[in-house]
Short mmCIF file of C-alpha atoms in Angstrom, two decimals:
data_model
loop_
_atom_site.label_atom_id
_atom_site.label_comp_id
_atom_site.label_asym_id
_atom_site.label_seq_id
_atom_site.Cartn_x
_atom_site.Cartn_y
_atom_site.Cartn_z
CA MET A 1 -40.75 -24.73 -53.12
CA ASP A 2 -41.26 -27.58 -51.58
CA ARG A 3 -38.69 -30.16 -54.29
CA LYS A 4 -36.04 -27.46 -54.58
CA LEU A 5 -36.28 -28.05 -50.15
CA THR A 6 -36.55 -31.72 -49.85
CA ASP A 7 -33.41 -31.73 -52.67
CA LEU A 8 -31.75 -29.09 -50.42
CA TRP A 9 -32.53 -31.24 -47.25
CA VAL A 10 -31.00 -34.12 -49.06
CA GLY A 11 -28.04 -32.44 -49.80
CA LEU A 12 -27.01 -31.77 -46.66
CA PHE A 13 -27.55 -34.78 -45.23
CA VAL A 14 -25.18 -36.62 -47.74
CA ILE A 15 -22.61 -33.53 -47.61
CA ALA A 16 -23.30 -35.01 -44.18
CA GLY A 17 -22.81 -38.66 -44.66
CA LEU A 18 -19.76 -37.97 -46.38
CA ALA A 19 -18.24 -35.53 -43.63
CA ALA A 20 -18.32 -38.68 -41.45
CA VAL A 21 -17.06 -41.29 -43.14
CA LEU A 22 -13.51 -38.76 -44.59
CA VAL A 23 -12.87 -38.17 -40.88
CA LEU A 24 -13.45 -41.50 -39.25
CA ALA A 25 -11.11 -42.54 -42.13
CA LEU A 26 -8.54 -40.29 -40.96
CA LYS A 27 -8.94 -41.38 -37.04
CA ALA A 28 -8.56 -44.86 -37.93
CA GLY A 29 -4.77 -43.92 -40.30
CA ASN A 30 -4.09 -41.97 -37.10
CA LEU A 31 -4.61 -38.50 -39.14
CA LEU A 32 -6.01 -36.50 -37.11
CA ALA A 33 -3.37 -35.58 -34.82
CA PHE A 34 -1.61 -32.87 -35.75
CA ASN A 35 1.40 -31.52 -33.84
CA PHE A 36 3.11 -28.17 -34.16
CA SER A 37 5.82 -28.12 -31.85
CA GLU A 38 9.13 -29.17 -32.31
CA THR A 39 9.91 -32.86 -32.58
CA TYR A 40 13.54 -34.61 -32.35
CA GLN A 41 13.58 -38.43 -34.49
CA VAL A 42 15.33 -41.08 -32.16
CA LEU A 43 15.77 -44.21 -33.92
CA ALA A 44 13.91 -48.53 -32.29
CA LYS A 45 14.30 -52.15 -33.87
CA PHE A 46 12.01 -54.67 -32.87
CA ASP A 47 12.31 -57.98 -33.99
CA ASN A 48 8.70 -57.71 -34.86
CA ILE A 49 6.01 -54.74 -34.97
CA GLY A 50 2.85 -56.31 -36.15
CA GLY A 51 0.56 -53.75 -36.62
CA LEU A 52 1.50 -50.03 -36.05
CA LYS A 53 1.34 -47.77 -38.37
CA VAL A 54 3.49 -44.78 -39.37
CA ARG A 55 0.97 -41.06 -36.91
CA ALA A 56 0.68 -44.02 -34.48
CA PRO A 57 0.77 -42.84 -30.71
CA VAL A 58 4.33 -42.93 -28.62
CA LYS A 59 3.27 -42.99 -24.80
CA SER A 60 4.51 -43.04 -21.37
CA ALA A 61 2.12 -43.29 -18.62
CA GLY A 62 -0.50 -42.84 -20.66
CA VAL A 63 0.14 -39.79 -22.14
CA VAL A 64 1.35 -38.97 -25.88
CA VAL A 65 4.60 -38.37 -26.51
CA GLY A 66 5.45 -38.36 -30.13
CA ARG A 67 4.23 -39.71 -32.86
CA VAL A 68 5.92 -43.00 -35.05
CA ALA A 69 7.26 -40.57 -37.66
CA LYS A 70 8.99 -43.21 -40.17
CA VAL A 71 8.56 -47.35 -40.19
CA GLY A 72 11.80 -49.15 -42.16
CA PHE A 73 13.37 -51.91 -42.57
CA ASP A 74 17.09 -53.36 -41.79
CA ASP A 75 18.42 -56.63 -44.55
CA GLN A 76 21.44 -56.25 -42.58
CA THR A 77 20.31 -57.24 -39.33
CA TYR A 78 16.41 -58.25 -40.89
CA GLU A 79 15.25 -56.01 -38.02
CA ALA A 80 12.52 -52.84 -38.07
CA VAL A 81 13.94 -50.08 -37.84
CA VAL A 82 10.96 -47.27 -36.54
CA THR A 83 11.74 -43.79 -35.97
CA LEU A 84 10.18 -41.52 -33.59
CA ALA A 85 9.39 -38.55 -34.19
CA MET A 86 9.83 -37.45 -29.98
CA ASP A 87 8.38 -34.55 -28.60
CA ARG A 88 10.74 -31.21 -27.88
CA ARG A 89 9.47 -30.39 -24.68
CA TYR A 90 9.59 -34.24 -22.83
CA ALA A 91 13.38 -35.28 -21.97
CA PHE A 92 13.57 -39.19 -21.72
CA PRO A 93 16.94 -40.53 -20.07
CA LYS A 94 19.56 -42.92 -22.82
CA ASP A 95 18.75 -45.87 -21.09
CA SER A 96 14.61 -45.97 -21.59
CA SER A 97 13.18 -48.63 -22.65
CA ALA A 98 9.92 -49.14 -26.09
CA LYS A 99 7.36 -51.72 -26.20
CA ILE A 100 4.32 -52.06 -29.32
CA LEU A 101 1.22 -52.63 -27.28
CA THR A 102 -1.85 -52.56 -27.46
CA SER A 103 -5.25 -50.97 -27.37
CA GLY A 104 -7.74 -53.11 -25.74
CA LEU A 105 -8.00 -56.71 -26.85
CA LEU A 106 -8.44 -55.11 -30.77
CA GLY A 107 -6.92 -52.38 -31.19
CA GLU A 108 -4.29 -50.23 -32.83
CA GLN A 109 -1.33 -50.60 -31.24
CA TYR A 110 1.26 -48.34 -30.57
CA ILE A 111 4.80 -47.30 -28.22
CA GLY A 112 5.15 -47.16 -25.35
CA LEU A 113 8.50 -45.84 -23.63
CA GLU A 114 9.06 -46.07 -19.78
CA PRO A 115 11.52 -44.16 -18.47
CA GLY A 116 14.90 -44.98 -17.12
CA GLY A 117 16.80 -43.51 -15.11
CA ASP A 118 20.81 -42.80 -16.37
CA SER A 119 21.42 -39.36 -15.56
CA ASP A 120 22.08 -38.74 -19.75
CA LYS A 121 19.20 -37.54 -22.27
CA LEU A 122 17.94 -39.17 -25.64
CA ALA A 123 18.73 -36.52 -27.94
CA ALA A 124 18.22 -36.04 -31.49
CA GLY A 125 19.32 -39.07 -33.32
CA GLY A 126 19.83 -41.62 -30.48
CA ARG A 127 18.49 -44.92 -30.60
CA ILE A 128 16.43 -47.16 -27.76
CA LYS A 129 18.62 -50.39 -26.91
CA SER A 130 15.27 -52.54 -24.70
CA THR A 131 12.54 -52.46 -26.52
CA GLN A 132 9.98 -55.76 -27.04
CA SER A 133 8.90 -56.59 -30.22
CA ALA A 134 4.72 -56.71 -29.94
CA ILE A 135 3.01 -60.07 -29.26
CA VAL A 136 1.60 -61.67 -32.55
CA LEU A 137 -2.04 -62.80 -31.52
CA GLU A 138 -1.34 -66.08 -34.01
CA ASN A 139 1.94 -67.52 -32.85
CA LEU A 140 0.42 -66.86 -29.06
CA ILE A 141 -2.66 -69.36 -30.90
CA SER A 142 0.21 -71.78 -32.93
CA GLN A 143 2.21 -72.19 -29.61
CA PHE A 144 -1.05 -73.59 -26.81
CA LEU A 145 -2.19 -75.82 -29.61
CA PHE A 146 1.21 -77.22 -29.98
CA SER A 147 1.69 -77.47 -26.22
CA LYS A 148 -2.27 -78.91 -25.37
CA ALA A 149 -1.09 -81.01 -28.28
CA ALA A 150 2.16 -82.09 -26.31
CA GLU A 151 -0.01 -82.97 -23.35
CA GLY A 152 -2.23 -84.74 -25.17
CA LYS A 153 0.80 -86.95 -25.75
CA ASN A 154 1.60 -87.19 -23.29
CA ASP A 155 -1.12 -88.45 -21.18
CA THR A 156 -1.93 -90.96 -23.36
CA LYS A 157 1.24 -93.07 -22.46
CA PRO A 158 1.32 -95.93 -20.85
CA ASP A 159 1.84 -96.82 -17.30
CA ALA A 160 1.71 -100.34 -16.62
CA ALA A 161 4.32 -102.37 -15.99
CA PRO A 162 6.31 -104.56 -18.25
CA ALA A 163 4.19 -107.98 -19.76
CA ALA A 164 5.51 -111.32 -18.67
CA PRO A 165 5.96 -112.96 -22.17
CA GLY A 166 2.95 -114.97 -23.46
CA GLY A 167 0.82 -112.24 -22.74
CA ALA A 168 0.35 -112.02 -18.64
CA PRO A 169 1.77 -109.15 -15.99
CA SER A 170 4.78 -110.37 -14.28
CA LEU A 171 3.50 -111.37 -10.59
CA ASP A 172 5.78 -111.58 -7.33
CA LEU A 173 3.58 -113.65 -5.29
CA LYS A 174 5.31 -114.50 -1.94
CA LEU A 175 3.61 -116.43 1.36
CA PRO A 176 2.65 -114.62 4.71
CA GLY A 177 5.29 -114.60 6.45
CA SER A 178 7.93 -115.01 3.69
CA THR A 179 10.29 -111.81 2.29
CA GLY A 180 11.74 -113.83 -0.55
CA SER A 181 12.50 -117.54 -1.78
CA THR A 182 16.53 -117.01 -0.24
CA ASP A 183 14.68 -116.63 2.91
CA SER A 184 12.97 -119.31 1.95
CA LYS A 185 15.74 -121.75 1.64
CA ALA A 186 17.93 -120.75 4.30
CA ASP A 187 14.92 -121.20 7.01
CA ASN A 188 14.30 -124.83 5.38
CA LYS A 189 18.07 -125.96 6.14
CA SER A 190 17.94 -124.57 9.42
CA ASN A 191 14.69 -126.40 10.11
CA MET A 192 16.72 -129.46 8.52
CA THR A 193 19.71 -128.96 11.35
CA GLN A 194 18.13 -128.18 13.82
CA SER A 195 16.10 -131.74 13.25
CA GLU A 196 18.65 -134.05 12.20
CA SER A 197 20.32 -133.08 16.54
CA LYS A 198 17.18 -134.22 17.88
CA LYS A 199 17.60 -137.16 15.84
CA GLY A 200 21.36 -137.78 16.72
CA GLY A 201 21.20 -137.00 20.68
CA LYS A 202 18.47 -139.03 21.21
#
Protein backbone atom coordinates (compact mmCIF):
# COMPACT_ATOMS: atom_id res chain seq x y z
CA MET A 1 0.00 0.00 0.00
CA ASP A 2 2.80 2.36 0.94
CA ARG A 3 4.69 1.54 -2.26
CA LYS A 4 1.67 2.35 -4.39
CA LEU A 5 1.12 5.68 -2.58
CA THR A 6 4.77 6.65 -3.08
CA ASP A 7 4.58 5.84 -6.77
CA LEU A 8 1.44 7.95 -7.05
CA TRP A 9 3.12 10.99 -5.49
CA VAL A 10 6.19 10.57 -7.69
CA GLY A 11 3.99 10.40 -10.77
CA LEU A 12 2.14 13.56 -9.72
CA PHE A 13 5.43 15.43 -9.21
CA VAL A 14 6.69 14.32 -12.62
CA ILE A 15 3.46 15.47 -14.30
CA ALA A 16 3.65 18.81 -12.48
CA GLY A 17 7.27 19.30 -13.61
CA LEU A 18 6.44 18.51 -17.21
CA ALA A 19 3.49 20.92 -17.09
CA ALA A 20 5.75 23.68 -15.74
CA VAL A 21 8.31 23.09 -18.48
CA LEU A 22 5.53 23.19 -21.09
CA VAL A 23 4.19 26.48 -19.73
CA LEU A 24 7.68 28.03 -19.76
CA ALA A 25 8.24 26.87 -23.34
CA LEU A 26 4.93 28.32 -24.49
CA LYS A 27 5.61 31.58 -22.68
CA ALA A 28 9.07 31.87 -24.23
CA GLY A 29 7.51 31.37 -27.67
CA ASN A 30 4.69 33.85 -26.99
CA LEU A 31 2.15 31.09 -27.55
CA LEU A 32 0.21 31.57 -24.33
CA ALA A 33 -1.42 34.83 -25.37
CA PHE A 34 -4.45 33.66 -27.27
CA ASN A 35 -6.49 36.34 -28.98
CA PHE A 36 -9.97 35.47 -30.17
CA SER A 37 -10.96 39.02 -31.20
CA GLU A 38 -11.12 40.15 -34.82
CA THR A 39 -7.92 41.56 -36.29
CA TYR A 40 -6.74 43.44 -39.36
CA GLN A 41 -3.26 43.17 -40.83
CA VAL A 42 -0.85 46.01 -41.62
CA LEU A 43 2.73 45.91 -42.90
CA ALA A 44 5.91 47.52 -41.63
CA LYS A 45 9.42 47.36 -43.10
CA PHE A 46 12.60 47.50 -41.02
CA ASP A 47 16.29 47.53 -41.87
CA ASN A 48 17.00 45.19 -38.95
CA ILE A 49 14.49 43.42 -36.70
CA GLY A 50 17.07 41.94 -34.32
CA GLY A 51 15.53 39.03 -32.41
CA LEU A 52 11.89 39.88 -33.12
CA LYS A 53 9.76 36.73 -33.31
CA VAL A 54 6.31 35.78 -34.47
CA ARG A 55 3.65 36.31 -31.79
CA ALA A 56 5.69 39.15 -30.26
CA PRO A 57 3.38 41.81 -28.83
CA VAL A 58 2.58 45.14 -30.46
CA LYS A 59 2.19 47.73 -27.71
CA SER A 60 0.97 51.29 -27.56
CA ALA A 61 1.27 53.17 -24.26
CA GLY A 62 2.21 49.85 -22.65
CA VAL A 63 -1.01 48.12 -23.74
CA VAL A 64 -0.95 45.12 -26.10
CA VAL A 65 -2.91 46.16 -29.21
CA GLY A 66 -1.77 43.42 -31.56
CA ARG A 67 0.70 40.67 -32.35
CA VAL A 68 3.39 39.98 -34.93
CA ALA A 69 1.71 37.63 -37.38
CA LYS A 70 4.51 37.05 -39.89
CA VAL A 71 8.14 37.95 -40.54
CA GLY A 72 9.48 37.95 -44.09
CA PHE A 73 12.20 39.40 -46.29
CA ASP A 74 11.92 41.67 -49.33
CA ASP A 75 14.65 40.67 -51.81
CA GLN A 76 14.11 43.86 -53.81
CA THR A 77 14.75 46.41 -51.04
CA TYR A 78 16.65 43.98 -48.75
CA GLU A 79 14.45 44.86 -45.81
CA ALA A 80 12.57 42.79 -43.25
CA VAL A 81 8.81 42.81 -43.79
CA VAL A 82 6.76 42.41 -40.62
CA THR A 83 3.03 41.71 -40.75
CA LEU A 84 1.13 43.00 -37.72
CA ALA A 85 -2.21 41.54 -36.67
CA MET A 86 -3.87 44.53 -35.01
CA ASP A 87 -6.90 44.26 -32.78
CA ARG A 88 -9.88 45.66 -34.66
CA ARG A 89 -11.02 47.50 -31.55
CA TYR A 90 -8.05 49.86 -31.90
CA ALA A 91 -7.76 52.19 -34.90
CA PHE A 92 -4.53 54.11 -35.33
CA PRO A 93 -3.80 57.15 -37.53
CA LYS A 94 -2.27 56.55 -40.94
CA ASP A 95 0.96 58.40 -40.04
CA SER A 96 1.67 56.33 -36.94
CA SER A 97 5.25 55.16 -36.38
CA ALA A 98 6.57 51.77 -35.26
CA LYS A 99 9.85 50.96 -33.53
CA ILE A 100 11.36 47.73 -32.23
CA LEU A 101 12.00 47.90 -28.49
CA THR A 102 13.32 45.54 -25.85
CA SER A 103 11.70 44.66 -22.53
CA GLY A 104 14.47 45.44 -20.07
CA LEU A 105 18.15 44.99 -20.88
CA LEU A 106 18.01 41.43 -22.20
CA GLY A 107 14.25 40.83 -22.41
CA GLU A 108 12.10 39.95 -25.38
CA GLN A 109 11.72 42.35 -28.26
CA TYR A 110 8.39 43.85 -29.20
CA ILE A 111 7.01 46.57 -31.47
CA GLY A 112 6.09 49.92 -29.95
CA LEU A 113 3.43 51.82 -31.88
CA GLU A 114 3.22 55.60 -31.55
CA PRO A 115 0.03 57.19 -32.95
CA GLY A 116 0.31 60.14 -35.32
CA GLY A 117 -2.04 63.02 -35.96
CA ASP A 118 -3.59 62.11 -39.32
CA SER A 119 -7.37 61.98 -39.48
CA ASP A 120 -7.24 58.92 -41.77
CA LYS A 121 -6.88 55.56 -40.05
CA LEU A 122 -4.78 52.53 -40.89
CA ALA A 123 -6.86 50.06 -42.87
CA ALA A 124 -6.40 46.37 -43.56
CA GLY A 125 -3.46 45.90 -45.92
CA GLY A 126 -2.03 49.34 -45.10
CA ARG A 127 1.58 50.07 -44.34
CA ILE A 128 3.34 51.89 -41.54
CA LYS A 129 5.92 54.03 -43.34
CA SER A 130 7.75 55.52 -40.36
CA THR A 131 9.75 52.74 -38.69
CA GLN A 132 12.81 52.44 -36.47
CA SER A 133 14.93 49.30 -36.52
CA ALA A 134 16.09 47.32 -33.52
CA ILE A 135 19.18 48.41 -31.61
CA VAL A 136 21.78 45.66 -31.92
CA LEU A 137 23.97 45.44 -28.82
CA GLU A 138 26.95 44.12 -30.77
CA ASN A 139 26.90 47.17 -33.07
CA LEU A 140 26.81 49.55 -30.11
CA ILE A 141 29.80 47.83 -28.50
CA SER A 142 31.82 47.89 -31.74
CA GLN A 143 31.04 51.59 -32.28
CA PHE A 144 32.09 52.38 -28.72
CA LEU A 145 35.38 50.50 -29.07
CA PHE A 146 36.09 52.14 -32.44
CA SER A 147 35.50 55.63 -31.04
CA LYS A 148 37.78 54.90 -28.07
CA ALA A 149 40.51 53.63 -30.39
CA ALA A 150 40.24 56.77 -32.52
CA GLU A 151 40.50 58.99 -29.43
CA GLY A 152 43.60 57.08 -28.32
CA LYS A 153 45.31 57.68 -31.66
CA ASN A 154 44.56 61.40 -31.51
CA ASP A 155 45.94 61.67 -27.97
CA THR A 156 49.29 60.08 -28.91
CA LYS A 157 50.10 62.69 -31.59
CA PRO A 158 52.89 65.13 -30.39
CA ASP A 159 52.03 68.82 -30.13
CA ALA A 160 55.65 70.10 -29.76
CA ALA A 161 57.18 72.65 -32.16
CA PRO A 162 59.29 71.30 -35.04
CA ALA A 163 62.92 70.79 -34.17
CA ALA A 164 65.79 72.58 -35.91
CA PRO A 165 68.31 70.63 -38.00
CA GLY A 166 70.61 68.64 -35.76
CA GLY A 167 67.92 67.57 -33.33
CA ALA A 168 67.89 70.69 -31.14
CA PRO A 169 64.66 72.68 -30.97
CA SER A 170 64.74 76.08 -32.62
CA LEU A 171 64.54 78.86 -30.02
CA ASP A 172 63.92 82.53 -30.74
CA LEU A 173 65.99 84.26 -28.06
CA LYS A 174 65.59 87.99 -27.65
CA LEU A 175 67.44 90.36 -25.40
CA PRO A 176 65.44 92.31 -22.84
CA GLY A 177 64.04 95.45 -24.37
CA SER A 178 64.49 94.24 -27.96
CA THR A 179 61.65 93.53 -30.32
CA GLY A 180 63.54 91.73 -33.07
CA SER A 181 66.63 91.79 -35.25
CA THR A 182 65.23 94.44 -37.61
CA ASP A 183 64.42 96.83 -34.78
CA SER A 184 67.90 96.40 -33.20
CA LYS A 185 69.63 97.21 -36.51
CA ALA A 186 67.53 100.33 -36.89
CA ASP A 187 68.39 101.46 -33.32
CA ASN A 188 72.11 100.91 -33.91
CA LYS A 189 71.99 102.96 -37.13
CA SER A 190 70.18 105.84 -35.42
CA ASN A 191 72.70 105.84 -32.57
CA MET A 192 75.62 106.02 -35.04
CA THR A 193 74.00 108.93 -36.87
CA GLN A 194 73.51 110.87 -33.62
CA SER A 195 77.13 110.33 -32.58
CA GLU A 196 78.47 111.53 -35.97
CA SER A 197 76.29 114.63 -35.84
CA LYS A 198 77.61 115.45 -32.37
CA LYS A 199 81.24 115.08 -33.59
CA GLY A 200 80.55 117.35 -36.58
CA GLY A 201 79.06 119.98 -34.28
CA LYS A 202 82.19 120.10 -32.18
